[in-house]
Tab-separated table of C-alpha atoms in Angstrom:
chain	number	residue	atom	x	y	z
A	59	UNK	CA	-2.005	8.428	3.803
A	60	UNK	CA	-3.785	10.313	1.104
A	61	UNK	CA	-2.625	10.025	-2.471
A	62	UNK	CA	-0.808	13.001	-3.988
A	63	UNK	CA	-2.878	15.493	-5.925
A	64	UNK	CA	-1.512	15.847	-9.433
A	65	UNK	CA	-2.174	18.715	-11.844
A	66	UNK	CA	-4.660	18.047	-14.621
A	67	UNK	CA	-2.333	19.390	-17.287
A	68	UNK	CA	0.853	17.498	-18.152
A	69	UNK	CA	2.480	20.306	-20.093
A	70	UNK	CA	4.314	23.061	-18.239
A	71	UNK	CA	2.064	26.092	-18.726
A	72	UNK	CA	3.661	29.381	-19.633
A	73	UNK	CA	2.480	30.762	-16.286
A	74	UNK	CA	4.957	28.504	-14.438
A	75	UNK	CA	7.546	30.953	-13.147
A	76	UNK	CA	10.373	28.581	-12.301
A	77	UNK	CA	12.690	28.232	-15.326
A	78	UNK	CA	13.695	24.715	-14.290
A	79	UNK	CA	10.443	23.038	-13.363
A	80	UNK	CA	10.235	19.257	-13.431
A	81	UNK	CA	8.093	16.705	-15.214
A	82	UNK	CA	8.108	12.933	-14.896
A	83	UNK	CA	7.667	10.173	-17.449
A	84	UNK	CA	6.741	6.839	-15.885
A	85	UNK	CA	7.134	3.774	-18.080
A	86	UNK	CA	4.404	1.205	-17.473
A	87	UNK	CA	3.888	-0.378	-20.880
A	88	UNK	CA	5.456	-3.783	-20.241
A	89	UNK	CA	3.271	-6.867	-20.558
A	90	UNK	CA	4.499	-8.358	-17.299
A	91	UNK	CA	4.067	-11.904	-18.593
A	92	UNK	CA	6.205	-13.392	-15.831
A	93	UNK	CA	3.667	-12.241	-13.238
A	94	UNK	CA	1.112	-14.602	-14.801
A	95	UNK	CA	-1.693	-12.342	-13.666
A	96	UNK	CA	-4.829	-10.648	-14.956
A	97	UNK	CA	-3.776	-7.616	-12.909
A	98	UNK	CA	-1.295	-5.286	-14.579
A	99	UNK	CA	2.181	-5.721	-13.168
A	100	UNK	CA	2.520	-2.175	-11.841
A	101	UNK	CA	-0.769	-2.469	-9.957
A	102	UNK	CA	0.343	-5.352	-7.768
A	103	UNK	CA	0.670	-4.024	-4.213
A	104	UNK	CA	3.651	-3.540	-1.963
A	105	UNK	CA	2.735	-2.748	1.646
A	106	UNK	CA	-0.926	-2.472	0.698
A	107	UNK	CA	-0.500	0.054	-2.127
A	108	UNK	CA	-0.071	-0.600	-5.871
A	109	UNK	CA	3.525	-0.216	-6.996
A	110	UNK	CA	2.654	2.537	-9.456
A	111	UNK	CA	0.964	4.586	-6.729
A	112	UNK	CA	4.003	4.211	-4.473
A	113	UNK	CA	6.090	5.817	-7.195
A	114	UNK	CA	3.554	8.529	-8.019
A	115	UNK	CA	3.313	9.471	-4.336
A	116	UNK	CA	7.075	10.107	-4.319
A	117	UNK	CA	6.840	12.068	-7.564
A	118	UNK	CA	4.043	14.131	-6.058
A	119	UNK	CA	6.431	15.400	-3.364
A	120	UNK	CA	8.337	17.226	-6.124
A	121	UNK	CA	5.251	19.247	-7.114
A	122	UNK	CA	5.788	18.350	-10.776
A	123	UNK	CA	4.515	20.511	-13.607
A	124	UNK	CA	3.475	17.354	-15.411
A	125	UNK	CA	3.389	13.583	-15.171
A	126	UNK	CA	2.872	11.186	-18.068
A	127	UNK	CA	2.436	7.435	-17.611
A	128	UNK	CA	3.318	5.453	-20.731
A	129	UNK	CA	0.966	2.496	-21.092
A	130	UNK	CA	0.753	-0.541	-23.336
A	131	UNK	CA	-0.726	-3.927	-22.573
A	132	UNK	CA	-3.426	-3.641	-19.912
A	133	UNK	CA	-3.692	0.089	-20.508
A	134	UNK	CA	-7.302	0.231	-19.298
A	135	UNK	CA	-6.272	-0.866	-15.799
A	136	UNK	CA	-3.423	1.618	-15.597
A	137	UNK	CA	-5.506	4.478	-16.958
A	138	UNK	CA	-8.237	3.748	-14.404
A	139	UNK	CA	-5.672	3.723	-11.583
A	140	UNK	CA	-4.176	7.122	-12.442
A	141	UNK	CA	-7.332	8.895	-13.600
A	142	UNK	CA	-8.324	10.012	-10.059
A	143	UNK	CA	-4.923	11.721	-9.800
A	144	UNK	CA	-5.447	13.699	-12.998
A	145	UNK	CA	-2.386	12.136	-14.607
A	146	UNK	CA	-2.097	11.884	-18.388
A	147	UNK	CA	-1.194	8.702	-20.234
A	148	UNK	CA	0.483	7.979	-23.558
A	149	UNK	CA	0.229	4.701	-25.454
A	150	UNK	CA	3.183	2.616	-26.598
A	151	UNK	CA	1.394	0.330	-29.035
A	152	UNK	CA	4.521	-1.702	-29.861
A	153	UNK	CA	7.177	-2.719	-27.337
A	154	UNK	CA	10.304	-1.464	-29.096
A	155	UNK	CA	12.498	-0.604	-26.122
A	156	UNK	CA	12.829	2.010	-23.436
A	157	UNK	CA	13.913	4.775	-25.769
A	158	UNK	CA	10.867	4.184	-27.938
A	159	UNK	CA	8.640	4.141	-24.841
A	160	UNK	CA	9.889	7.520	-23.636
A	161	UNK	CA	9.284	9.058	-27.070
A	162	UNK	CA	5.576	8.268	-26.753
A	163	UNK	CA	5.326	10.981	-24.073
A	164	UNK	CA	6.793	13.679	-26.302
A	165	UNK	CA	3.432	14.952	-27.511
A	166	UNK	CA	2.086	15.362	-23.992
A	167	UNK	CA	5.190	17.325	-22.977
A	168	UNK	CA	5.623	19.261	-26.205
A	169	UNK	CA	5.465	22.662	-24.488
A	170	UNK	CA	7.521	21.672	-21.470
A	171	UNK	CA	11.072	23.056	-21.278
A	172	UNK	CA	12.202	22.042	-17.781
A	173	UNK	CA	13.884	18.912	-16.442
A	174	UNK	CA	12.465	15.445	-17.059
A	175	UNK	CA	12.711	12.464	-14.733
A	176	UNK	CA	12.369	9.089	-16.430
A	177	UNK	CA	11.043	6.466	-14.021
A	178	UNK	CA	9.623	2.938	-14.129
A	179	UNK	CA	6.279	1.812	-12.718
A	180	UNK	CA	7.732	-1.534	-11.654
A	181	UNK	CA	10.545	0.160	-9.686
A	182	UNK	CA	8.254	1.488	-6.955
A	183	UNK	CA	10.423	2.459	-3.991
A	184	UNK	CA	12.505	5.322	-5.371
A	185	UNK	CA	12.248	8.180	-2.896
A	186	UNK	CA	11.632	11.839	-3.547
A	187	UNK	CA	14.996	12.526	-1.904
A	188	UNK	CA	16.781	10.459	-4.539
A	189	UNK	CA	14.856	12.199	-7.298
A	190	UNK	CA	15.955	15.530	-5.842
A	191	UNK	CA	19.583	14.322	-5.882
A	192	UNK	CA	19.269	13.432	-9.542
A	193	UNK	CA	17.875	16.867	-10.364
A	194	UNK	CA	20.484	18.662	-8.278
A	195	UNK	CA	23.240	16.847	-10.156
A	196	UNK	CA	21.630	17.713	-13.494
A	197	UNK	CA	21.569	21.377	-12.461
A	198	UNK	CA	25.166	21.450	-11.239
A	199	UNK	CA	27.701	23.885	-12.671
A	200	UNK	CA	29.175	21.353	-15.121
A	201	UNK	CA	25.675	20.871	-16.650
A	202	UNK	CA	25.781	17.168	-17.571
A	203	UNK	CA	23.672	16.170	-20.547
A	204	UNK	CA	22.018	13.440	-18.487
A	205	UNK	CA	22.154	12.009	-14.984
A	206	UNK	CA	21.859	8.249	-14.574
A	207	UNK	CA	20.918	6.570	-11.297
A	208	UNK	CA	23.267	3.678	-10.653
A	209	UNK	CA	23.484	0.987	-7.985
A	210	UNK	CA	25.684	-1.937	-6.963
A	211	UNK	CA	23.627	-5.099	-6.358
A	212	UNK	CA	25.024	-8.181	-4.670
A	213	UNK	CA	24.579	-9.984	-7.992
A	214	UNK	CA	24.937	-7.659	-10.999
A	215	UNK	CA	23.462	-10.404	-13.184
A	216	UNK	CA	22.030	-9.191	-16.471
A	217	UNK	CA	21.819	-5.503	-15.599
A	218	UNK	CA	23.257	-2.967	-18.007
A	219	UNK	CA	26.585	-1.582	-16.821
A	220	UNK	CA	27.744	1.998	-16.227
A	221	UNK	CA	31.443	2.569	-16.705
A	222	UNK	CA	32.398	5.806	-14.963
A	223	UNK	CA	35.478	7.543	-13.602
A	224	UNK	CA	36.128	8.325	-9.934
A	225	UNK	CA	34.221	11.619	-10.172
A	226	UNK	CA	31.096	9.930	-11.522
A	227	UNK	CA	31.535	11.079	-15.128
A	228	UNK	CA	30.223	8.389	-17.450
A	229	UNK	CA	32.746	6.889	-19.846
A	230	UNK	CA	30.190	4.649	-21.493
A	231	UNK	CA	27.038	2.635	-20.855
A	232	UNK	CA	26.330	-0.784	-22.259
A	233	UNK	CA	23.415	-3.201	-22.143
A	234	UNK	CA	24.293	-6.631	-20.773
A	235	UNK	CA	23.488	-8.350	-24.072
A	236	UNK	CA	26.009	-6.163	-25.851
A	237	UNK	CA	28.639	-6.059	-23.056
A	238	UNK	CA	32.098	-7.562	-23.246
A	239	UNK	CA	33.492	-9.741	-20.478
A	240	UNK	CA	35.406	-6.731	-19.192
A	241	UNK	CA	32.230	-4.636	-19.146
A	242	UNK	CA	30.356	-7.367	-17.303
A	243	UNK	CA	33.055	-7.402	-14.638
A	244	UNK	CA	32.034	-3.877	-13.659
A	245	UNK	CA	29.738	-3.720	-10.609
A	246	UNK	CA	28.039	-0.349	-11.172
A	247	UNK	CA	24.698	-1.103	-12.780
A	248	UNK	CA	22.157	1.026	-14.588
A	249	UNK	CA	18.808	1.279	-12.816
A	250	UNK	CA	17.254	2.773	-15.948
A	251	UNK	CA	16.222	5.920	-14.101
A	252	UNK	CA	17.455	9.139	-15.600
A	253	UNK	CA	17.167	12.920	-15.427
A	254	UNK	CA	17.488	14.933	-18.637
A	255	UNK	CA	16.577	18.420	-19.760
A	256	UNK	CA	13.591	18.389	-22.080
A	257	UNK	CA	15.550	20.475	-24.585
A	258	UNK	CA	18.135	17.679	-24.809
A	259	UNK	CA	15.912	14.642	-24.400
A	260	UNK	CA	13.792	14.758	-27.517
A	261	UNK	CA	16.561	15.584	-30.043
A	262	UNK	CA	18.771	12.858	-28.582
A	263	UNK	CA	15.995	10.271	-28.635
A	264	UNK	CA	15.299	11.081	-32.280
A	265	UNK	CA	18.852	9.939	-33.079
A	266	UNK	CA	18.721	6.631	-31.192
A	267	UNK	CA	18.891	3.597	-33.476
A	268	UNK	CA	18.193	-0.083	-32.950
A	269	UNK	CA	21.403	-1.662	-34.230
A	270	UNK	CA	21.903	-3.936	-31.241
A	271	UNK	CA	21.378	-7.529	-30.143
A	272	UNK	CA	17.716	-6.994	-29.273
A	273	UNK	CA	16.824	-4.722	-32.180
A	274	UNK	CA	15.387	-2.187	-29.691
A	275	UNK	CA	15.745	1.523	-29.108
A	276	UNK	CA	17.670	1.846	-25.861
A	277	UNK	CA	17.204	4.910	-23.674
A	278	UNK	CA	20.819	4.746	-22.344
A	279	UNK	CA	22.097	5.352	-25.888
A	280	UNK	CA	21.367	9.060	-25.434
A	281	UNK	CA	24.342	9.230	-23.063
A	282	UNK	CA	26.748	8.090	-25.747
A	283	UNK	CA	25.098	10.276	-28.376
A	284	UNK	CA	25.599	13.276	-26.102
A	285	UNK	CA	29.214	12.211	-25.598
A	286	UNK	CA	29.692	12.167	-29.361
A	287	UNK	CA	28.554	15.785	-29.320
A	288	UNK	CA	31.211	16.571	-26.740
A	289	UNK	CA	28.855	16.653	-23.744
A	290	UNK	CA	29.436	14.484	-20.709
A	291	UNK	CA	26.886	12.757	-18.474
A	292	UNK	CA	27.051	11.800	-14.815
A	293	UNK	CA	26.016	8.922	-12.598
A	294	UNK	CA	24.970	9.052	-8.959
A	295	UNK	CA	24.449	5.975	-6.816
A	296	UNK	CA	21.732	4.743	-4.501
A	297	UNK	CA	21.068	1.601	-2.466
A	298	UNK	CA	20.049	-1.443	-4.457
A	299	UNK	CA	16.791	-1.897	-2.550
A	300	UNK	CA	15.573	1.521	-3.675
A	301	UNK	CA	15.747	0.574	-7.356
A	302	UNK	CA	14.681	-3.059	-7.047
A	303	UNK	CA	12.425	-3.923	-9.960
A	304	UNK	CA	9.522	-6.353	-9.985
A	305	UNK	CA	8.989	-8.707	-12.911
A	306	UNK	CA	7.719	-11.843	-11.161
A	307	UNK	CA	5.815	-12.962	-8.093
A	308	UNK	CA	9.104	-13.964	-6.504
A	309	UNK	CA	10.578	-10.498	-7.023
A	310	UNK	CA	7.376	-8.930	-5.704
A	311	UNK	CA	7.681	-11.014	-2.542
A	312	UNK	CA	11.346	-10.045	-2.186
A	313	UNK	CA	10.569	-6.326	-2.501
A	314	UNK	CA	7.748	-6.698	0.028
A	315	UNK	CA	9.987	-8.572	2.447
A	316	UNK	CA	12.714	-5.953	2.183
A	317	UNK	CA	10.253	-3.105	2.677
A	318	UNK	CA	8.738	-4.802	5.733
A	319	UNK	CA	12.148	-5.482	7.280
A	320	UNK	CA	13.151	-1.830	6.977
A	321	UNK	CA	9.788	-0.652	8.313
A	322	UNK	CA	10.079	-2.876	11.388
A	323	UNK	CA	13.493	-1.447	12.176
A	324	UNK	CA	12.106	2.072	11.787
A	325	UNK	CA	9.146	1.314	14.073
A	326	UNK	CA	11.409	0.085	16.862
A	327	UNK	CA	13.812	2.968	16.362
A	328	UNK	CA	10.886	5.359	16.782
A	329	UNK	CA	9.799	3.863	20.121
A	330	UNK	CA	7.481	0.919	19.445
A	331	UNK	CA	8.051	-2.521	20.918
A	332	UNK	CA	7.672	-5.379	18.440
A	333	UNK	CA	7.759	-8.652	20.346
A	334	UNK	CA	8.480	-10.778	17.262
A	335	UNK	CA	9.330	-8.300	14.499
A	336	UNK	CA	9.475	-10.773	11.624
A	337	UNK	CA	5.828	-11.749	12.199
A	338	UNK	CA	4.386	-8.222	12.004
A	339	UNK	CA	3.220	-6.756	8.697
A	340	UNK	CA	2.799	-3.055	8.092
A	341	UNK	CA	1.032	-1.061	5.409
A	342	UNK	CA	2.663	1.859	3.633
A	343	UNK	CA	0.909	4.385	5.899
A	344	UNK	CA	0.822	2.645	9.308
A	345	UNK	CA	1.445	5.076	12.169
A	346	UNK	CA	2.535	3.834	15.603
A	347	UNK	CA	2.931	6.112	18.619
A	348	UNK	CA	5.538	5.921	21.346
A	349	UNK	CA	5.490	2.941	23.699
A	350	UNK	CA	3.088	1.004	21.521
A	351	UNK	CA	3.485	-2.742	22.003
A	352	UNK	CA	2.731	-5.093	19.127
A	353	UNK	CA	2.639	-8.791	19.887
A	354	UNK	CA	3.372	-11.541	17.324
A	355	UNK	CA	1.432	-12.150	14.108
A	356	UNK	CA	-0.309	-8.805	13.766
A	357	UNK	CA	-1.304	-7.444	10.343
A	358	UNK	CA	-1.806	-3.733	9.719
A	359	UNK	CA	-3.792	-2.988	6.589
A	360	UNK	CA	-3.823	0.500	5.089
A	361	UNK	CA	-5.019	3.484	7.084
A	362	UNK	CA	-4.185	2.469	10.671
A	363	UNK	CA	-3.070	4.870	13.404
A	364	UNK	CA	-2.161	3.601	16.878
A	365	UNK	CA	-1.693	6.181	19.638
A	366	UNK	CA	0.894	6.198	22.423
A	367	UNK	CA	0.891	3.361	24.907
A	368	UNK	CA	-1.606	1.139	23.122
A	369	UNK	CA	-1.162	-2.629	22.961
A	370	UNK	CA	-2.021	-4.758	19.945
A	371	UNK	CA	-2.157	-8.352	21.091
A	372	UNK	CA	-1.256	-11.347	18.972
A	373	UNK	CA	-3.069	-12.465	15.819
A	374	UNK	CA	-5.045	-9.247	15.337
A	375	UNK	CA	-5.880	-7.620	12.004
A	376	UNK	CA	-6.476	-3.871	11.659
A	377	UNK	CA	-7.467	-1.857	8.598
A	378	UNK	CA	-8.469	1.826	8.276
A	379	UNK	CA	-8.870	2.044	12.037
A	380	UNK	CA	-7.758	4.400	14.801
A	381	UNK	CA	-6.636	3.082	18.180
A	382	UNK	CA	-6.548	5.536	21.083
A	383	UNK	CA	-3.881	6.039	23.708
A	384	UNK	CA	-3.556	3.131	26.131
A	385	UNK	CA	-6.170	1.047	24.321
A	386	UNK	CA	-5.920	-2.743	23.999
A	387	UNK	CA	-6.758	-4.796	20.940
A	388	UNK	CA	-6.980	-8.591	20.801
A	389	UNK	CA	-5.693	-11.188	20.800
A	390	UNK	CA	-7.517	-12.457	17.707
A	391	UNK	CA	-9.400	-9.200	17.146
A	392	UNK	CA	-10.387	-7.631	13.857
A	393	UNK	CA	-10.793	-3.881	13.417
A	394	UNK	CA	-12.374	-3.132	10.067
A	395	UNK	CA	-12.614	0.219	8.248
A	396	UNK	CA	-14.184	3.049	10.204
A	397	UNK	CA	-13.321	1.691	13.638
A	398	UNK	CA	-12.255	4.214	16.286
A	399	UNK	CA	-11.174	3.149	19.772
A	400	UNK	CA	-11.030	5.802	22.486
A	401	UNK	CA	-8.345	6.114	25.109
A	402	UNK	CA	-8.033	2.997	27.309
A	403	UNK	CA	-10.788	1.195	25.422
A	404	UNK	CA	-10.510	-2.564	25.205
A	405	UNK	CA	-11.346	-4.937	22.379
A	406	UNK	CA	-10.711	-8.547	23.331
A	407	UNK	CA	-10.410	-11.923	21.679
A	408	UNK	CA	-12.647	-12.755	18.740
A	409	UNK	CA	-14.211	-9.290	18.637
A	410	UNK	CA	-14.908	-7.624	15.299
A	411	UNK	CA	-15.707	-3.939	14.831
A	412	UNK	CA	-16.702	-2.200	11.623
A	413	UNK	CA	-17.543	1.499	11.274
A	414	UNK	CA	-17.884	1.615	15.035
A	415	UNK	CA	-16.719	4.051	17.714
A	416	UNK	CA	-15.808	2.627	21.127
A	417	UNK	CA	-15.580	5.469	23.635
A	418	UNK	CA	-12.906	6.080	26.238
A	419	UNK	CA	-12.637	3.168	28.646
A	420	UNK	CA	-15.401	1.167	26.943
A	421	UNK	CA	-14.963	-2.595	26.710
A	422	UNK	CA	-15.965	-5.388	24.380
A	423	UNK	CA	-13.874	-8.166	25.828
A	424	UNK	CA	-14.790	-11.210	23.778
A	425	UNK	CA	-16.874	-12.883	21.067
A	426	UNK	CA	-18.682	-9.781	19.862
A	427	UNK	CA	-19.591	-8.062	16.571
A	428	UNK	CA	-20.186	-4.314	16.643
A	429	UNK	CA	-20.995	-2.801	13.263
A	430	UNK	CA	-22.241	0.738	12.559
A	431	UNK	CA	-22.316	1.573	16.247
A	432	UNK	CA	-21.473	4.361	18.679
A	433	UNK	CA	-20.565	3.058	22.144
A	434	UNK	CA	-20.224	5.637	24.900
A	435	UNK	CA	-17.391	5.990	27.389
A	436	UNK	CA	-17.210	3.291	30.050
A	437	UNK	CA	-19.838	1.069	28.431
A	438	UNK	CA	-19.420	-2.699	28.781
A	439	UNK	CA	-20.464	-5.029	25.983
A	440	UNK	CA	-20.928	-8.646	27.056
A	441	UNK	CA	-19.700	-11.735	25.237
A	442	UNK	CA	-21.726	-12.818	22.231
A	443	UNK	CA	-23.364	-9.440	21.664
A	444	UNK	CA	-24.051	-8.381	18.086
A	445	UNK	CA	-25.443	-5.295	16.470
A	446	UNK	CA	-27.888	-6.358	13.762
A	447	UNK	CA	-27.047	-3.521	11.411
A	448	UNK	CA	-28.047	-4.767	7.942
A	449	UNK	CA	-31.418	-5.807	6.549
A	450	UNK	CA	-30.126	-6.980	3.194
A	451	UNK	CA	-30.556	-3.547	1.632
A	452	UNK	CA	-29.510	-0.780	4.031
A	453	UNK	CA	-27.223	-0.298	7.036
A	454	UNK	CA	-28.539	1.094	10.339
A	455	UNK	CA	-26.798	2.484	13.391
A	456	UNK	CA	-26.815	1.437	17.030
A	457	UNK	CA	-26.107	3.934	19.809
A	458	UNK	CA	-25.088	2.806	23.295
A	459	UNK	CA	-24.789	5.462	25.989
A	460	UNK	CA	-22.021	6.093	28.479
A	461	UNK	CA	-21.755	3.515	31.247
A	462	UNK	CA	-24.371	1.204	29.735
A	463	UNK	CA	-24.067	-2.535	30.363
A	464	UNK	CA	-25.101	-4.983	27.660
A	465	UNK	CA	-25.388	-8.540	28.905
A	466	UNK	CA	-23.958	-11.550	27.135
A	467	UNK	CA	-25.530	-13.000	24.007
A	468	UNK	CA	-27.689	-9.968	23.286
A	469	UNK	CA	-28.820	-8.894	19.819
A	470	UNK	CA	-29.351	-5.172	19.254
A	471	UNK	CA	-31.555	-4.697	16.178
A	472	UNK	CA	-30.697	-1.357	14.569
A	473	UNK	CA	-31.691	1.367	14.411
A	474	UNK	CA	-31.813	1.349	18.172
A	475	UNK	CA	-30.457	3.385	21.101
A	476	UNK	CA	-29.475	2.163	24.558
A	477	UNK	CA	-29.485	5.041	27.027
A	478	UNK	CA	-26.638	5.999	29.314
A	479	UNK	CA	-26.365	3.743	32.358
A	480	UNK	CA	-28.991	1.307	31.052
A	481	UNK	CA	-28.684	-2.444	31.535
A	482	UNK	CA	-29.632	-4.971	28.871
A	483	UNK	CA	-30.247	-8.392	30.370
A	484	UNK	CA	-28.279	-11.305	28.950
A	485	UNK	CA	-29.888	-13.087	26.028
A	486	UNK	CA	-32.128	-10.175	25.092
A	487	UNK	CA	-33.194	-9.199	21.584
A	488	UNK	CA	-33.596	-5.418	21.701
A	489	UNK	CA	-35.743	-3.863	18.973
A	490	UNK	CA	-36.830	-0.639	20.683
A	491	UNK	CA	-34.928	2.188	22.332
A	492	UNK	CA	-34.004	1.749	25.987
A	493	UNK	CA	-34.192	4.832	28.199
A	494	UNK	CA	-31.227	5.824	30.407
A	495	UNK	CA	-30.742	3.804	33.618
A	496	UNK	CA	-33.507	1.359	32.630
A	497	UNK	CA	-33.383	-2.440	32.614
A	498	UNK	CA	-34.300	-3.980	29.252
A	499	UNK	CA	-35.310	-7.618	29.343
A	500	UNK	CA	-36.425	-9.220	26.088
A	501	UNK	CA	-36.267	-13.013	26.131
A	502	UNK	CA	-38.566	-16.004	26.324
A	503	UNK	CA	-39.977	-16.968	29.716
A	504	UNK	CA	-38.234	-19.952	31.319
A	505	UNK	CA	-40.279	-23.028	32.145
A	506	UNK	CA	-39.273	-26.108	34.143
A	507	UNK	CA	-41.139	-29.449	33.851
A	508	UNK	CA	-40.174	-31.889	36.567
A	509	UNK	CA	-39.190	-35.402	35.445
A	510	UNK	CA	-39.628	-34.604	31.742
A	511	UNK	CA	-36.017	-35.417	30.770
A	512	UNK	CA	-36.057	-38.845	32.442
A	513	UNK	CA	-39.362	-39.759	30.749
A	514	UNK	CA	-37.995	-38.604	27.400
A	515	UNK	CA	-34.873	-40.743	27.684
A	516	UNK	CA	-36.885	-43.838	28.599
A	517	UNK	CA	-39.224	-43.333	25.656
A	518	UNK	CA	-36.365	-42.902	23.189
A	519	UNK	CA	-34.494	-45.945	24.458
A	520	UNK	CA	-37.610	-48.033	23.969
A	521	UNK	CA	-38.067	-46.774	20.418
A	522	UNK	CA	-34.455	-47.516	19.603
A	523	UNK	CA	-34.658	-51.040	21.068
A	524	UNK	CA	-37.801	-51.793	19.031
A	525	UNK	CA	-35.981	-51.244	15.718
């Protein structure tokens, strides 16, 4: 799946016709000390994609007028990750709370007068649909000052609480540290995600103080400040898994496990057979066709598409590869980036392909490495065959024609071409092109010396006895 293309400008230009365009502020300034990692917290992957890029992909579906990522510790890593998307960043030099973090984006959005989504880089799985629901509620006839995204986890723990009436109007919001026992008994929790009009956001944030247990500037305080002005705010709810945050390796593993479990259910619902679902791992963009069968302990890295009726046998690993209709992979096969298998092609046990195209009905059944190669339809590649594609400096390509037969334990030294219908004798080292329908034989001549082995054994036994 390609990453979303973001506009280079973060401010809503005056040429934007829609009066209620949307911008997003993504908070990613936290140190993430509990991750105990040199990699910034928001860049740790879920389903093969960094958490921050999961979130930005969802934001991209809204066609935002601007996106600002607020950075802090490890800013260089975050800036490098978002630079290809043309997304602006703003620095929070001191960690003084969520309200303070959001204010750092004010300069980048100074000319923006639409609706602002406030999101978190370590809460990666929020969907575009949920963001749309937040915006729709903000734009409803009663015009709430802010919309808060709430959830009800199995264990509310130390989450801030949202106290609301039956219609979802917020009575008050309170951080856990400042909550009473009665407040903590409430089960509706604050995810931290919010939608606010830009015209309201900045004036409200300017009034937020830090007279609280942590001495921080809390973003949720804007709800109560708006209430003091006589303006209500609203809460909508979503599933807890969608707003699960990641602050530790354990939480990262839990988010990954939950994502994988839901993806397996979706794959089976859409017509794939997973023999042992809990042992199969998907990437964020894995595509499986109808009647695909996936045996146990298969790993799909990013960029894999499997067409209808294909079978992925046990213990195979695929990444940035395309598998054609009815093709077979494995067991114990590895398809590396650039691999394309045609319809009904077969890749067997302990076969590795990289940047290689295996034509319709072609076979490499076992113990083979094919790198930088084009193999024609119906070709058969014998066990132990390798394409020698790298000289330590450059890569070279091997071409094998339709219906060619390459015997076992052959080495094809690229660049080289094997013509259609040609036969390469087992054990050959091929360094020159082979014409179509020819036999290529390139191996040492066999000799047989009668009685030599018996004489050798007698000589060695005598030497050993003399010691």
